[in-house]
Protein backbone atom coordinates (compact mmCIF):
# COMPACT_ATOMS: atom_id res chain seq x y z
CA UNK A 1 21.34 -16.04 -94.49
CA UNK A 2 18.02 -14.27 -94.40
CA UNK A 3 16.21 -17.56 -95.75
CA UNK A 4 17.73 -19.36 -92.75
CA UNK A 5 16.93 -17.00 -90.22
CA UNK A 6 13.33 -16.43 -91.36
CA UNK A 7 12.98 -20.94 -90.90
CA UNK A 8 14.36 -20.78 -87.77
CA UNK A 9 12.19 -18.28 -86.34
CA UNK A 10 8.98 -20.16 -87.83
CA UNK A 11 9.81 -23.53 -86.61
CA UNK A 12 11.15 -22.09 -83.29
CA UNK A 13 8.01 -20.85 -82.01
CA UNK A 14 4.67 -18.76 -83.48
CA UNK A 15 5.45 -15.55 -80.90
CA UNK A 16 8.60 -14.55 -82.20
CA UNK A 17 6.94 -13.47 -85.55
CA UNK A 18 4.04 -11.74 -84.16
CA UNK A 19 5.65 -8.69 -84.10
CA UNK A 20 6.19 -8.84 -87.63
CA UNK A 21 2.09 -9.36 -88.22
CA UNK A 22 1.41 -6.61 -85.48
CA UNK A 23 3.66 -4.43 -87.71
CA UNK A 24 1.79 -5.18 -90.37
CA UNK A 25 -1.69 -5.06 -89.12
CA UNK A 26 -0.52 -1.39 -87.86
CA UNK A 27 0.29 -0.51 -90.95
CA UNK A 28 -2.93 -1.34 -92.81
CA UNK A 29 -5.04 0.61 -89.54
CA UNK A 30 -2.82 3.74 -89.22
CA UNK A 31 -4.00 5.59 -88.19
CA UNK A 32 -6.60 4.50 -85.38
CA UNK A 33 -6.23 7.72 -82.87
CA UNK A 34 -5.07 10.77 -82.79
CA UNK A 35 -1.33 11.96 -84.01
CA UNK A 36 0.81 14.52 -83.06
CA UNK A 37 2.75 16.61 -85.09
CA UNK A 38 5.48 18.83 -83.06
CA UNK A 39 7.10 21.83 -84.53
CA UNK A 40 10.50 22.82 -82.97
CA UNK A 41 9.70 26.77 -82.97
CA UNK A 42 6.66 29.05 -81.33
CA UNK A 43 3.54 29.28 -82.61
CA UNK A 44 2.71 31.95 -85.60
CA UNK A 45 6.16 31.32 -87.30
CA UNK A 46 6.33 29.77 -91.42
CA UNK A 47 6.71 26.12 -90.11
CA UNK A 48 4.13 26.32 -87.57
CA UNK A 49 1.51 27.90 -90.18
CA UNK A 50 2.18 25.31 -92.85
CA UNK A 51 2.65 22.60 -90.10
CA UNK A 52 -1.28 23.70 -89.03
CA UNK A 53 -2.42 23.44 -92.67
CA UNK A 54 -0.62 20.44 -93.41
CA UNK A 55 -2.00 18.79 -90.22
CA UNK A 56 -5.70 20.00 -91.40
CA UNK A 57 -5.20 18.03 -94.60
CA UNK A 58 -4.10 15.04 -92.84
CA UNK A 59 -7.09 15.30 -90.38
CA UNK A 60 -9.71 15.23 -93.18
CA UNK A 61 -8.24 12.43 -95.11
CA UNK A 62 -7.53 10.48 -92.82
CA UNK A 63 -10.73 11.56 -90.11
CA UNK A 64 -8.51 10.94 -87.46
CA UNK A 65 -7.08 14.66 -85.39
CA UNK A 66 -3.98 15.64 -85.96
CA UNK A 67 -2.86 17.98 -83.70
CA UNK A 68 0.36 20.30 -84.04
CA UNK A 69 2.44 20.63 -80.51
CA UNK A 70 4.81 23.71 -80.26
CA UNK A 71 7.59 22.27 -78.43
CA UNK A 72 10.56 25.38 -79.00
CA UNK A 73 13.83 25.97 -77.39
CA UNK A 74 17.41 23.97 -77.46
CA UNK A 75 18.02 24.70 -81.38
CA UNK A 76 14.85 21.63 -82.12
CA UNK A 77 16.21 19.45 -79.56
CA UNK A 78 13.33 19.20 -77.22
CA UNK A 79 10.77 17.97 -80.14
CA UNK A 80 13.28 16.01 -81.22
CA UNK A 81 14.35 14.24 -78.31
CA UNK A 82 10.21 13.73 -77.16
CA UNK A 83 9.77 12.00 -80.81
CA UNK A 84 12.61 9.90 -80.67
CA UNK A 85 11.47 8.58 -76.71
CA UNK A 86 8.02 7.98 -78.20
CA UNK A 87 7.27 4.72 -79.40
CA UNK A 88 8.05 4.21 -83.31
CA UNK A 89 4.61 3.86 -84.58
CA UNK A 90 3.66 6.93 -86.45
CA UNK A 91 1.80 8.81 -84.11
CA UNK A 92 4.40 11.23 -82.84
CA UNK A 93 5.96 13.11 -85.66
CA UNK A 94 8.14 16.35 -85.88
CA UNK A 95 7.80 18.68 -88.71
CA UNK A 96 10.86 21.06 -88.82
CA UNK A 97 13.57 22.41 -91.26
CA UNK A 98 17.09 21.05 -92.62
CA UNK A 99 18.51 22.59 -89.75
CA UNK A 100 17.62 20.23 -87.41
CA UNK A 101 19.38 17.17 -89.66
CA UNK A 102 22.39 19.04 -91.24
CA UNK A 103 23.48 21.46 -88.40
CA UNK A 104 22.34 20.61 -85.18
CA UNK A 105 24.54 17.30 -85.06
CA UNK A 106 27.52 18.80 -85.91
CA UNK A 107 27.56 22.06 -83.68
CA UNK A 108 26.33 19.88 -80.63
CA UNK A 109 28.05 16.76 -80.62
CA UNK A 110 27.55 15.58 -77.17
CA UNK A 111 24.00 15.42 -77.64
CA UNK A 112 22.79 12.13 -76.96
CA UNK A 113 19.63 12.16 -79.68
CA UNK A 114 19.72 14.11 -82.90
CA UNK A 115 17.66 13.81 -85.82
CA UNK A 116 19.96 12.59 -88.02
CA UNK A 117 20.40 9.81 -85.97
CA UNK A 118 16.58 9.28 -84.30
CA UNK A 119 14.51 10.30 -86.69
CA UNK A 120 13.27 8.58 -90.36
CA UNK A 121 12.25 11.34 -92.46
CA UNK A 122 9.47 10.81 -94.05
CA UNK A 123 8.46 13.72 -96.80
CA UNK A 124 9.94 16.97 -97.93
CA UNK A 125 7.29 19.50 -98.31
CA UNK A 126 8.93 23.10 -99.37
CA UNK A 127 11.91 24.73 -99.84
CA UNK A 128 12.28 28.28 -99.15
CA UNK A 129 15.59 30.14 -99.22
CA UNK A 130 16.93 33.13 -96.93
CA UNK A 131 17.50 36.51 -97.73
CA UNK A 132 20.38 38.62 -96.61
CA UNK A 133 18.46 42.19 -95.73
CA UNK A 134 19.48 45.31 -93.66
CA UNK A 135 17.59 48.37 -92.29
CA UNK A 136 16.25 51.42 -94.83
CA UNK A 137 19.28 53.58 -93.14
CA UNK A 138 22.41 50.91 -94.70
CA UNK A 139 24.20 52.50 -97.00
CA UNK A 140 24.22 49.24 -98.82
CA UNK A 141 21.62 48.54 -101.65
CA UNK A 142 24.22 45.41 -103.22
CA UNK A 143 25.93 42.30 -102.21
CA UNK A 144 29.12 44.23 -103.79
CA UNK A 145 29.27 47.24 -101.82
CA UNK A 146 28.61 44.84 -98.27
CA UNK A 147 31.34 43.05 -99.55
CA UNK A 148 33.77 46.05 -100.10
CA UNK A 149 32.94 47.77 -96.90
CA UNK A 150 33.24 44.40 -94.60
CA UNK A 151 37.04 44.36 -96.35
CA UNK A 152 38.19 47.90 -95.40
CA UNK A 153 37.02 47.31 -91.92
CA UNK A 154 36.96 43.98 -90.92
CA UNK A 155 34.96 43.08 -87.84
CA UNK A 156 33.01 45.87 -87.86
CA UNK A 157 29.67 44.39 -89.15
CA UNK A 158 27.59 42.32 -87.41
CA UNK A 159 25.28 39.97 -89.25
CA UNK A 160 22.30 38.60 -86.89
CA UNK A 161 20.48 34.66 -86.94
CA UNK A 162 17.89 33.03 -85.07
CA UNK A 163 20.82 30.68 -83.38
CA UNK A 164 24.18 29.64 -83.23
CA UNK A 165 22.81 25.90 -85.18
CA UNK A 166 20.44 27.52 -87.58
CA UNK A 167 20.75 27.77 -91.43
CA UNK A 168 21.27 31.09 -91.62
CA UNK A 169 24.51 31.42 -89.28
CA UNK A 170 25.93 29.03 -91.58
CA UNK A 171 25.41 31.22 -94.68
CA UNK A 172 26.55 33.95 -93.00
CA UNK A 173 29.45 32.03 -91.81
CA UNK A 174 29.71 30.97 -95.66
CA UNK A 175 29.84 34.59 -97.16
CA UNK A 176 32.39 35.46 -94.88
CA UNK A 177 34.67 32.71 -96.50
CA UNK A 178 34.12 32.85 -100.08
CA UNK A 179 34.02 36.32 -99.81
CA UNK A 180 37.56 36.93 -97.60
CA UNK A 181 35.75 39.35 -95.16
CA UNK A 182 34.92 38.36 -91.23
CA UNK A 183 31.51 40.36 -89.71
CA UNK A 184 30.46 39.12 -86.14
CA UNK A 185 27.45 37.16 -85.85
CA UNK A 186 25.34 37.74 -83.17
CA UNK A 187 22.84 34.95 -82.30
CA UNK A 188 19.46 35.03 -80.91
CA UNK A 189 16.69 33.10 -79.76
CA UNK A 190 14.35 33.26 -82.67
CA UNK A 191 13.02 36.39 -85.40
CA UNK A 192 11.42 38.53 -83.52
CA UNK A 193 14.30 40.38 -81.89
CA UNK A 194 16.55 39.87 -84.31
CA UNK A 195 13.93 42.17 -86.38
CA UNK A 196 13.73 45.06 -83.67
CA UNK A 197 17.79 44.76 -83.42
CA UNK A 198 18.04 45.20 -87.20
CA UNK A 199 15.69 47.98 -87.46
CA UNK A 200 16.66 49.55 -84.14
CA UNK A 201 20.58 50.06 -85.71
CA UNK A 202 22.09 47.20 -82.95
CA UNK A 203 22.66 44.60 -85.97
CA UNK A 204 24.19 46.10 -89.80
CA UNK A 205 22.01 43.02 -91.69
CA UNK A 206 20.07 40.08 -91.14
CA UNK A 207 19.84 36.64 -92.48
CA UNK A 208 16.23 35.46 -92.60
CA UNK A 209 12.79 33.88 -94.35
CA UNK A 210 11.31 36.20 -96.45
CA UNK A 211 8.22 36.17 -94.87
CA UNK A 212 10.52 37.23 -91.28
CA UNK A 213 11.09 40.76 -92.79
CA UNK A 214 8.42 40.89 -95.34
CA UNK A 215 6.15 43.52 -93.71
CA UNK A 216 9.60 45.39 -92.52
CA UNK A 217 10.37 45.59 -96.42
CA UNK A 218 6.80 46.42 -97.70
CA UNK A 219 6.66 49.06 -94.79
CA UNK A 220 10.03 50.68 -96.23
CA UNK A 221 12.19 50.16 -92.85
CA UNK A 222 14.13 47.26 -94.23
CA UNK A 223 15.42 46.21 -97.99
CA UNK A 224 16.67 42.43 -99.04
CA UNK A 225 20.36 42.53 -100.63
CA UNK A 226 19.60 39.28 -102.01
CA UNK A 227 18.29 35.83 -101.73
CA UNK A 228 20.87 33.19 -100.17
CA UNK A 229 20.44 30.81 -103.42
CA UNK A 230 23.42 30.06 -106.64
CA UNK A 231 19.86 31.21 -109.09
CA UNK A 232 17.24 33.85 -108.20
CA UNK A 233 14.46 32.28 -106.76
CA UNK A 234 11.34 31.74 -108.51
CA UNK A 235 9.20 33.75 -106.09
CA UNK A 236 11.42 36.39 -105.35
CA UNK A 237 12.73 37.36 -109.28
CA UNK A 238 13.45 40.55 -108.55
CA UNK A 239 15.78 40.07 -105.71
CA UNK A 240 19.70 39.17 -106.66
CA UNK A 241 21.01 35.86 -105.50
CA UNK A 242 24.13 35.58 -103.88
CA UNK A 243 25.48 33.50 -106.58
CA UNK A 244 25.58 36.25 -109.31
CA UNK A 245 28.23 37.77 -107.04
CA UNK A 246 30.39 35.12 -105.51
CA UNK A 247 30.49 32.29 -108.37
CA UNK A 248 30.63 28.42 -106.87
CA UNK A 249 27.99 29.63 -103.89
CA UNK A 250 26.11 26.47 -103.48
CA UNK A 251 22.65 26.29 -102.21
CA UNK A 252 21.28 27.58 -98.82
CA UNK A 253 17.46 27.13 -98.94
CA UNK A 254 15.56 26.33 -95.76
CA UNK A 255 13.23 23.38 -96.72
CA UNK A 256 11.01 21.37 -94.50
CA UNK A 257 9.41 18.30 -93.88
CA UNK A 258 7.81 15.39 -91.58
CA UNK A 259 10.26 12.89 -89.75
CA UNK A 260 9.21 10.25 -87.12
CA UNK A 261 11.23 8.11 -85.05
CA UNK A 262 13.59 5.57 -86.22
CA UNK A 263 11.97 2.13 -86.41
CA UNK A 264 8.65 3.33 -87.59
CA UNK A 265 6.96 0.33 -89.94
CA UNK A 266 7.72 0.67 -93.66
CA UNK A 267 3.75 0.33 -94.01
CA UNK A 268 3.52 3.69 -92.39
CA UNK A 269 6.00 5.94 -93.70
CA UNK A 270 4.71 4.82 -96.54
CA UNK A 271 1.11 5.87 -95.88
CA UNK A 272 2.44 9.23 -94.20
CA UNK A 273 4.36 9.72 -97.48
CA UNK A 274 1.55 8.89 -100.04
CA UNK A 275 -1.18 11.38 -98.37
CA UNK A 276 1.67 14.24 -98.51
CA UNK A 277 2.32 13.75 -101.84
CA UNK A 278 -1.42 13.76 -102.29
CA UNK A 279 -2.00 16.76 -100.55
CA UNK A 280 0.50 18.45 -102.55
CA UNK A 281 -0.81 17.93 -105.37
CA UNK A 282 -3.99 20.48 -104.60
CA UNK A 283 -3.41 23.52 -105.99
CA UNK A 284 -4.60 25.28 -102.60
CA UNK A 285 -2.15 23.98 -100.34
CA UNK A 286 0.78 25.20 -103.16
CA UNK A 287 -0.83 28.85 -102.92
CA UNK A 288 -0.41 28.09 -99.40
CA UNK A 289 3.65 27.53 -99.88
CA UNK A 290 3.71 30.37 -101.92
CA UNK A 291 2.13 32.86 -99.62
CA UNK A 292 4.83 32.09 -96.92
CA UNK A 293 7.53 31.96 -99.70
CA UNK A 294 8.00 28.55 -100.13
CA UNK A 295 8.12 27.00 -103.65
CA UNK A 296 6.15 23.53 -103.56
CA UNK A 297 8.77 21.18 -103.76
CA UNK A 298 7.48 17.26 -102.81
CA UNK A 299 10.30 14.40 -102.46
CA UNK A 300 9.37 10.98 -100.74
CA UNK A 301 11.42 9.79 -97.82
CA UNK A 302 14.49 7.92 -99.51
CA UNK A 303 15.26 11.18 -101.56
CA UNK A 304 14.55 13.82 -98.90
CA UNK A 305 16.91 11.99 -96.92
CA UNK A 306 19.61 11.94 -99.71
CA UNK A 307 19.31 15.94 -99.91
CA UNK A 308 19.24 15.74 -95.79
CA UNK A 309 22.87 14.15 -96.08
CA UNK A 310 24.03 16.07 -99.16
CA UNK A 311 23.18 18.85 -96.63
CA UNK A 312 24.82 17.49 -93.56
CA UNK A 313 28.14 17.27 -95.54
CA UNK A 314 27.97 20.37 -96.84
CA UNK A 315 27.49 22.26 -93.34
CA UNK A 316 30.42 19.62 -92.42
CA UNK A 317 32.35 21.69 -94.24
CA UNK A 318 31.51 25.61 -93.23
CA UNK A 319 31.86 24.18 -89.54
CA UNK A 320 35.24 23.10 -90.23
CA UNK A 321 36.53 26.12 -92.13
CA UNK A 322 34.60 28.58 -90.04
CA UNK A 323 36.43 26.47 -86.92
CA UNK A 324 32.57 26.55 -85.34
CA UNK A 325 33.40 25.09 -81.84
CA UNK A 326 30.91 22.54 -80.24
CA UNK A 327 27.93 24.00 -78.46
């Protein structure tokens, strides 16, 4: 079929394969001017600091400027959607969490672009996973006694996330199940607030990066319960994970990566992907991970889109047991 196709084309007529050779001959000059990376959240959070140092990386290999674009608001939407209207060629990418993948399509269905649907990713770059923290005046210090108050009064917590489609709703949304309690969550429109809220007594705990609440914990105004992950986390040894309380928690980790719009050449992914991986592979940018507690986890397009889908089911499920209505 494909051998009769690819005569037919030939003898047809010379312009019908020039796209082909102008996809390749785009491939081997990527990139010629200057790329864009966006980042779905404000400046000053963890994936527009390692979206800056990644993009300074890319800049000096590849002495072209890569600039990162803060385009916030809509749950990831708007970066999304720009990327997706841009042509397929490399030089508009988004670098942005799971979330947008996984979540976003299922709690807004009417959407006409998504991620999962628009975008190719490209290269996972860390993984990072939340913690479940309240203020210094809880009179919870363990995962057990949260769980044993939220029974005898259900309702009566409220657990906070930076929106209604991010990672950490779902979690909370997922220790409410496995653990057979119901706390309100109460959504906002990025960290900041939800910070002030938690240590201003309007929210009981807060699902977050570690790096969101790290100064609140070093400062003594907040404490982390535990880390949202079935095993401790590397980083963080000394903080509980989830899954030494409720056995059969799977895996919520926040872990991000490049994606550019569906139809990009093969030849550039490819070259996207290979300077990643190359970059890291220095043990600076890894200390970088680490200092915004990510571990330095690499995967290459084909199996950071397998974990994107493993992910994507998984939420499938919370949003269907949680009965998450459509945004």
């Amino acid at each position: 079929m494909t051998i009769v196709a690819l005569s037919t084309v030939i003898a047809g007529t010379t312009g019908a394969i020039l796209p082909l050779s102008c996809q390749a001959q785009d491939a081997t000059a990527y990139p010629d001017h200057a790329i864009h990376i966006l980042v779905p959240y404000t400046a000053g959070g963890a994936a527009d600091v390692l979206a800056r140092a990644l993009s300074a990386e890319l800049t000096k290999r590849w002495k072209q400027p890569v600039v990162v674009d803060n385009r916030p608001g809509a749950d990831g939407a708007i970066a999304v959607d720009y990327t997706a209207k841009n042509p397929a060629d490399g030089y508009t990418m988004v670098y942005g969490p799971n979330a947008i993948y996984s979540i976003y399509p299922h709690v807004h269905k009417k959407a006409k672009i998504n991620a999962r649907k628009d975008l190719t990713p490209v290269a996972m770059v860390g993984l990072s996973p939340l913690v479940i923290t309240v203020p210094a005046s809880s009179p919870f210090h363990t995962i057990p006694e949260l769980i044993a108050y939220a029974k005898s009064h259900p309702e009566k917590l409220t657990f906070g996330s930076p929106g209604t489609s991010s990672l950490h709703r779902m979690a909370g949304e997922q220790l409410d199940l496995d653990a057979g309690v119901k706390m309100t969550h109460v959504p906002y429109k990025g960290t900041s607030q939800a910070v002030a809220d938690l240590v201003g007594g309007q929210i009981d705990l807060l699902y977050a990066v570690p790096t969101g609440v790290e100064a609140l914990v070093k400062a003594g105004k907040a404490r982390n319960l535990a880390v949202t992950t079935a095993q401790r986390f590397p980083l963080m040894k000394d903080t509980p994970s989830v899954g030494e309380t409720l056995k059969g928690w799977p895996e919520y980790a926040t872990f991000q990566g490049l994606f550019v719009a569906k139809g990009t050449p093969a030849g550039v992914t490819a070259k996207i992907e290979a300077t990643v991986k190359d970059i890291m592979a220095e043990k600076s940018f890894q200390e970088k991970l680490a200092e915004l507690g990510f571990s330095s986890e690499f995967l290459g397009g084909e199996a950071f889109k397998a974990k994107l889908e493993q992910d994507y089911v998984a939420v499938g499920n919370i949003v269907t047991r949680a009965n998450i209505t459509e945004e």
